[in-house]
CSV table of C-alpha atoms and ligand atoms in Angstrom, one decimal:
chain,number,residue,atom,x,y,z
A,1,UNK,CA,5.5,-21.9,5.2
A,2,UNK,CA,2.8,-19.8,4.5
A,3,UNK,CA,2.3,-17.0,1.8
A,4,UNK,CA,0.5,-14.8,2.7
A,5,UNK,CA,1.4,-11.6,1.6
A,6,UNK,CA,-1.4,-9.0,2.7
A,7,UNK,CA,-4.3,-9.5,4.8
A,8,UNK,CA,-7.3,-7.2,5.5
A,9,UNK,CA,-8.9,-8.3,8.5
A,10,UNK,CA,-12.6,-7.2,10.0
A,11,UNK,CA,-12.3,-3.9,7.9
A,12,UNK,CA,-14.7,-1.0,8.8
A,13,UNK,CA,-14.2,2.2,6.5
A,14,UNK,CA,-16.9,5.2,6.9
A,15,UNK,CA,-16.7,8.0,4.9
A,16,UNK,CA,-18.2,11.5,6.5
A,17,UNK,CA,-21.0,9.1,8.2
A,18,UNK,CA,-21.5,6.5,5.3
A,19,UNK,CA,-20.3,3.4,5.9
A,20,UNK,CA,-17.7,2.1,2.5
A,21,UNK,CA,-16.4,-1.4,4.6
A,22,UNK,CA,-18.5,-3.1,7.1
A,23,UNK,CA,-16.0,-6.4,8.4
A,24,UNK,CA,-14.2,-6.7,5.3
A,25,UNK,CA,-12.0,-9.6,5.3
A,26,UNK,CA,-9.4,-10.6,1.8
A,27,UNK,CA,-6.3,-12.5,1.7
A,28,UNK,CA,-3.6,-12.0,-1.0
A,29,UNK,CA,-1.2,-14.5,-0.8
A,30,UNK,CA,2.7,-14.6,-3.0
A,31,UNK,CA,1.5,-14.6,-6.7
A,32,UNK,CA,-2.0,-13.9,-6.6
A,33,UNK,CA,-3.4,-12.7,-9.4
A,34,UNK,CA,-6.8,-10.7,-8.3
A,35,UNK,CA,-9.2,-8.5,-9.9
A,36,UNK,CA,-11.3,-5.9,-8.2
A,37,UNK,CA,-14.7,-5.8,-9.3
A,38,UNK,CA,-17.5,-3.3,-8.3
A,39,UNK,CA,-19.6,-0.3,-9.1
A,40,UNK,CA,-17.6,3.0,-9.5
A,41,UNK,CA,-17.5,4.3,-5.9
A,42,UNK,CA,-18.0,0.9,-4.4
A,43,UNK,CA,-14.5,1.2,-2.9
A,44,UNK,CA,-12.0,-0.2,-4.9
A,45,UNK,CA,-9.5,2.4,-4.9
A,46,UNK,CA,-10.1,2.5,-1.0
A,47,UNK,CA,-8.3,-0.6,-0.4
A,48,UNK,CA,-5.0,0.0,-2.3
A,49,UNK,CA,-5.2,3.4,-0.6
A,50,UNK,CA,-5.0,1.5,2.7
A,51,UNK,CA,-2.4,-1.0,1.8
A,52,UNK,CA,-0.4,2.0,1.2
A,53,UNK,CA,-1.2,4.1,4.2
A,54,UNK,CA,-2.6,6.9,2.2
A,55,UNK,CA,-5.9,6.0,3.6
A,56,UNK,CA,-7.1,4.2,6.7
A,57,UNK,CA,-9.3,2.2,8.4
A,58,UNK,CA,-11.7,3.0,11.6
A,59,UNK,CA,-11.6,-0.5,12.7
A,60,UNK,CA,-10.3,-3.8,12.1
A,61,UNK,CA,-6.5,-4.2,10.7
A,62,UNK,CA,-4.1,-4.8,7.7
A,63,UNK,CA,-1.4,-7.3,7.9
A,64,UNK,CA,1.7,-7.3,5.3
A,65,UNK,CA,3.8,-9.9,5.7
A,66,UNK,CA,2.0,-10.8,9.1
A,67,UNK,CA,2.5,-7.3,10.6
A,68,UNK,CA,0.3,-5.0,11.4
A,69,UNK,CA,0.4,-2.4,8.8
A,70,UNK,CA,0.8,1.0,11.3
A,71,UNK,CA,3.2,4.3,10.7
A,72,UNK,CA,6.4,3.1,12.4
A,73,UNK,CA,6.5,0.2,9.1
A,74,UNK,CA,4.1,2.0,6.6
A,75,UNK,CA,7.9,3.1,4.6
A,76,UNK,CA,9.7,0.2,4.4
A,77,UNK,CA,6.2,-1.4,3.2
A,78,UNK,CA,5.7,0.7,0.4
A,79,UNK,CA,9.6,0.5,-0.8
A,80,UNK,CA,8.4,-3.2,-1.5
A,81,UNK,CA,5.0,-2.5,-3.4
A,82,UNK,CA,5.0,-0.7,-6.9
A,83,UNK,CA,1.6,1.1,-7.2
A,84,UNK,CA,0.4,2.9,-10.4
A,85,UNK,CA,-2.6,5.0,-9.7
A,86,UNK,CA,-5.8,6.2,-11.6
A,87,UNK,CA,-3.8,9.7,-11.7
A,88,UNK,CA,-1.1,9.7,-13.5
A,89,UNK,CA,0.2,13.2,-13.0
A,90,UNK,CA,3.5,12.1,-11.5
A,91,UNK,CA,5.5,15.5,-12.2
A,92,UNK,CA,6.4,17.9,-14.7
A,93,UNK,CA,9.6,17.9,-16.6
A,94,UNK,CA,11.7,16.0,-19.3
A,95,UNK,CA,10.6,12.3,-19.0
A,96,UNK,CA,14.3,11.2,-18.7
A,97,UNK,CA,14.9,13.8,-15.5
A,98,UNK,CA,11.4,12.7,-13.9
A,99,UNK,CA,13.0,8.3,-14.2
A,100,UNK,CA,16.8,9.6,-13.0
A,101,UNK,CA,15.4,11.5,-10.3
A,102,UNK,CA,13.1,8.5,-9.0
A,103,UNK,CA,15.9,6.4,-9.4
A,104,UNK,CA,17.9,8.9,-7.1
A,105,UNK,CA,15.9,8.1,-4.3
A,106,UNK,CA,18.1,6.5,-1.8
A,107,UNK,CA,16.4,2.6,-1.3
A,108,UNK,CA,16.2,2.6,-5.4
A,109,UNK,CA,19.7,3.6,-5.7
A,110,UNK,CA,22.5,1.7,-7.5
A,111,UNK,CA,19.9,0.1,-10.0
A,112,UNK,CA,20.9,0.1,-13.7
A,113,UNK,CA,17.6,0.7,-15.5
A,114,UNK,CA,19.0,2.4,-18.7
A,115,UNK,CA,19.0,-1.1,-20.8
A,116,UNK,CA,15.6,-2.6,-19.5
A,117,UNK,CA,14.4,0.8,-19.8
A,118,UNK,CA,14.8,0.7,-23.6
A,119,UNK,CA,13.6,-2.8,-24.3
A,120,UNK,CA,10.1,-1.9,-21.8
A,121,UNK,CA,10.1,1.2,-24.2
A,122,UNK,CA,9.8,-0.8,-27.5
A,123,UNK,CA,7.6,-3.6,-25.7
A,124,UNK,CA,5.1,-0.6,-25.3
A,125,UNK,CA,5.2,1.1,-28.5
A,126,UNK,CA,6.8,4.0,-27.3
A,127,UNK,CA,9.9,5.5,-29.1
A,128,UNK,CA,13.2,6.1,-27.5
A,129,UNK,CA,12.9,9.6,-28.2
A,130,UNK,CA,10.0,10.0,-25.8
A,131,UNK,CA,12.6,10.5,-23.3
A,132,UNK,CA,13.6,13.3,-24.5
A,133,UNK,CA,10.0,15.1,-24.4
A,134,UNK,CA,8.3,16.9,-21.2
A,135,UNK,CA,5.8,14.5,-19.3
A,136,UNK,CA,3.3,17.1,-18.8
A,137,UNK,CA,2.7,17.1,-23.1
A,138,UNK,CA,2.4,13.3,-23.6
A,139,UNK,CA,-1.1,12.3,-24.4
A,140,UNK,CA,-3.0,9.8,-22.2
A,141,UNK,CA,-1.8,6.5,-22.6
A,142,UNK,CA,1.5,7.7,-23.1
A,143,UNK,CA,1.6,9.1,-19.5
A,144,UNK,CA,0.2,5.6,-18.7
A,145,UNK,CA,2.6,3.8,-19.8
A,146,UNK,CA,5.4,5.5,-18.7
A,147,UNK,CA,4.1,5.4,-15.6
A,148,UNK,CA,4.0,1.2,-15.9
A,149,UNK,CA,7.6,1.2,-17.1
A,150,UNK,CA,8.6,3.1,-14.0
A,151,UNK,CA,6.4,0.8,-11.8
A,152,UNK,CA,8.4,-2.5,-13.6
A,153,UNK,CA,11.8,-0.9,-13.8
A,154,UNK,CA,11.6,-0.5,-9.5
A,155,UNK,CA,12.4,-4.1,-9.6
A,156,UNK,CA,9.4,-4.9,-7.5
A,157,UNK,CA,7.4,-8.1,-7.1
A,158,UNK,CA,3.9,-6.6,-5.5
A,159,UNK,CA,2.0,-4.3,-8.0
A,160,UNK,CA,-1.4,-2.4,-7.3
A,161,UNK,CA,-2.3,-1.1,-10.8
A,162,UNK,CA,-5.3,1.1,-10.6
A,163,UNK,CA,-7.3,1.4,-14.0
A,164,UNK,CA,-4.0,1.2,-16.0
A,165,UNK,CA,-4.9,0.6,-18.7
A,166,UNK,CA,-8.1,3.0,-19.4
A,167,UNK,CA,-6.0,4.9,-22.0
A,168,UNK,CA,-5.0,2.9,-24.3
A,169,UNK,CA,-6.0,1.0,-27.7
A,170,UNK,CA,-7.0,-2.6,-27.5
A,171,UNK,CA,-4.1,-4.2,-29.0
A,172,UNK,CA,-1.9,-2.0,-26.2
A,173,UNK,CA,-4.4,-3.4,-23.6
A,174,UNK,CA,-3.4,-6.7,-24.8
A,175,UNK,CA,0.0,-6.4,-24.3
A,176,UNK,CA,0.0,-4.5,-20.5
A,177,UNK,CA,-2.5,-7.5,-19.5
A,178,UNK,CA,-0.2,-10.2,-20.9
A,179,UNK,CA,3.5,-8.8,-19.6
A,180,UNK,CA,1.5,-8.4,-15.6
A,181,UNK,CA,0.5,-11.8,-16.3
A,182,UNK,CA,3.3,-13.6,-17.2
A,183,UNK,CA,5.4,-13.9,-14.4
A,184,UNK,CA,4.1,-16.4,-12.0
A,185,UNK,CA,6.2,-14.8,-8.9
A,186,UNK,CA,4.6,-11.1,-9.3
A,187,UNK,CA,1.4,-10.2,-7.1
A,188,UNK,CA,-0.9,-8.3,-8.9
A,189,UNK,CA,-3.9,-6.2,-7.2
A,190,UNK,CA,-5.4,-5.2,-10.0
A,191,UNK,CA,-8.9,-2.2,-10.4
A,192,UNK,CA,-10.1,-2.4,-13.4
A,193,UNK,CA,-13.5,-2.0,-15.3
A,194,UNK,CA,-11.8,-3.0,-18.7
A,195,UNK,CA,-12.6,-6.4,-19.9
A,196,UNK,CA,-9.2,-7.2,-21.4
A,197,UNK,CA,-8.3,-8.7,-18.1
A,198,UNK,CA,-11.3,-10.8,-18.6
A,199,UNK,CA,-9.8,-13.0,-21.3
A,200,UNK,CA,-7.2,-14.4,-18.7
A,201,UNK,CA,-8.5,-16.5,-15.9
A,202,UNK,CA,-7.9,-14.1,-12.8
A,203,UNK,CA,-9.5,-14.4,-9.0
A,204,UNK,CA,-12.6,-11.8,-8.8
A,205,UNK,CA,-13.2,-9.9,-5.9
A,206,UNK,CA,-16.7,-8.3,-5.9
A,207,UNK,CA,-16.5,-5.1,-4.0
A,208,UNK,CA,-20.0,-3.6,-3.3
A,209,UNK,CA,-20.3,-1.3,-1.1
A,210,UNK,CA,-20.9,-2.4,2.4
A,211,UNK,CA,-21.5,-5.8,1.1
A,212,UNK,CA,-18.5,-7.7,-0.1
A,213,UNK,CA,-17.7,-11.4,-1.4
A,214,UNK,CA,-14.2,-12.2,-1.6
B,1,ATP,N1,-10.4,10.6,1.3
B,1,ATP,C1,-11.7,10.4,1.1
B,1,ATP,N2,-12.6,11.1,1.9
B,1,ATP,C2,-13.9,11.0,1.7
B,1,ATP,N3,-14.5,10.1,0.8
B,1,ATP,C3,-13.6,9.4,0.1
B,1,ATP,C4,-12.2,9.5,0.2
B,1,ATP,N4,-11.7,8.6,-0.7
B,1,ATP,C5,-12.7,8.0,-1.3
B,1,ATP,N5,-13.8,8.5,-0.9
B,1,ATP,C6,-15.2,8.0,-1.3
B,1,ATP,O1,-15.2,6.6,-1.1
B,1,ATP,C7,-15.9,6.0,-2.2
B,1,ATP,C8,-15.1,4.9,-2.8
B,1,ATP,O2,-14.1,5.5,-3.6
B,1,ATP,P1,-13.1,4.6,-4.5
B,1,ATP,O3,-12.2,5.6,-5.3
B,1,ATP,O4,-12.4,3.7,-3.6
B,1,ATP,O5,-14.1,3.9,-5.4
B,1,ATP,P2,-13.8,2.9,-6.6
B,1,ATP,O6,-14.6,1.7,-6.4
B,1,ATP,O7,-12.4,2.7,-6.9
B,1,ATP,O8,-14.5,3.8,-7.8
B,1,ATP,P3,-14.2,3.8,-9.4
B,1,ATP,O9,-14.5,2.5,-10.0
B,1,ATP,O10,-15.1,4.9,-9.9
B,1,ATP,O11,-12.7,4.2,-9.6
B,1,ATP,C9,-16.4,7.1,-3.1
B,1,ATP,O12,-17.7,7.5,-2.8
B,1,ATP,C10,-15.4,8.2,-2.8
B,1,ATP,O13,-16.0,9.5,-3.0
């Protein structure tokens, strides 16, 4: 059986004229750990972007799960893939309000949270009583790790984590590498120009440009 999870197949990506993908090809498959490497603008971003349907490509094509990634499935793809982006501006409001109302959303419904909330909460060196506190006036790596508790507390298994850990101190960095790394079953796609992820032994895919070695 195989397991594959995502494939990007013959990829072409131009951007107002200027080519970002010539026949790009990468294969994740079930508990792949890989690391995107490249040049700031070389497209790293891009390609989560298209998993995700936010972006898309001008030839070639995505396969999750062996279908073609188009806007009849794009939903019910992302319901399975937790991604936590470079912007971390997710809403405004009392932190509690902004992880009920998530929660409300109908295919997240029905999950308790409140316990594994609390223990993800200590794990990161956040106090309880952040909760209680408007998103919009937590500092940096506060908002960034909220925004990873949210990501683990969906219950998810595929995780795109875009510069997540740009924020924080090094002995923080330490321990968002080391949780995303411990379970064998997650797949991580992970954008990063912090070395912490260098002391683990993760795949690197170089992402230059038009000119890419997976
Ligand atoms: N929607 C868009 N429209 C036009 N150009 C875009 C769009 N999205 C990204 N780009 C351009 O594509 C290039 C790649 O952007 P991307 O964010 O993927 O790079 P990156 O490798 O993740 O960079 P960084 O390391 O700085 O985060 C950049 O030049 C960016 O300006």
């Amino acid at each position: 059986m195989s397991s594959e999870l995502i494939r990007y197949k013959d990829i072409c990506v131009d951007f107002h004229g200027s080519c970002l993908f010539s026949n790009f090809n990468l294969t994740v498959n079930k508990g792949d750990k890989l690391i995107l490497k490249g040049r700031s603008g070389s497209g790293k971003s891009t390609l989560l972007k298209i998993l995700l349907g936010i972006l898309h490509v001008d030839d070639g094509e995505v396969f999750y799960r062996g279908r073609k990634i188009s806007p009849s499935n794009i939903w019910d793809i992302r319901k399975e893939i937790a991604y936590v982006s470079q912007d971390t501006d997710i809403g405004e409001g009392i932190v509690k309000d902004l992880i009920n109302e998530i929660f409300s959303f109908d295919h997240n419904q029905g999950r308790k949270y409140h316990r594994k909330r609390n223990s993800l909460l200590e794990y990161f060196g956040l106090d309880r009583s952040i909760v209680y506190k408007k998103f919009e006036d937590l500092s940096g790596g506060e908002k960034q790790r909220i925004c990873i508790i949210i990501s683990v507390l969906l219950g998810k298994e595929i995780f795109l984590l875009d510069e997540v850990t740009s924020a924080l101190d090094l002995e923080l960095k330490e321990k968002v590498v080391d949780f995303f790394l411990e379970n064998e079953n997650w797949t991580l796609l992970v954008v990063s120009h912090d070395n912490t992820w260098d002391r683990v032994a993760m795949d690197e895919v170089f992402v230059d440009g038009c000119e890419i070695n997976a």
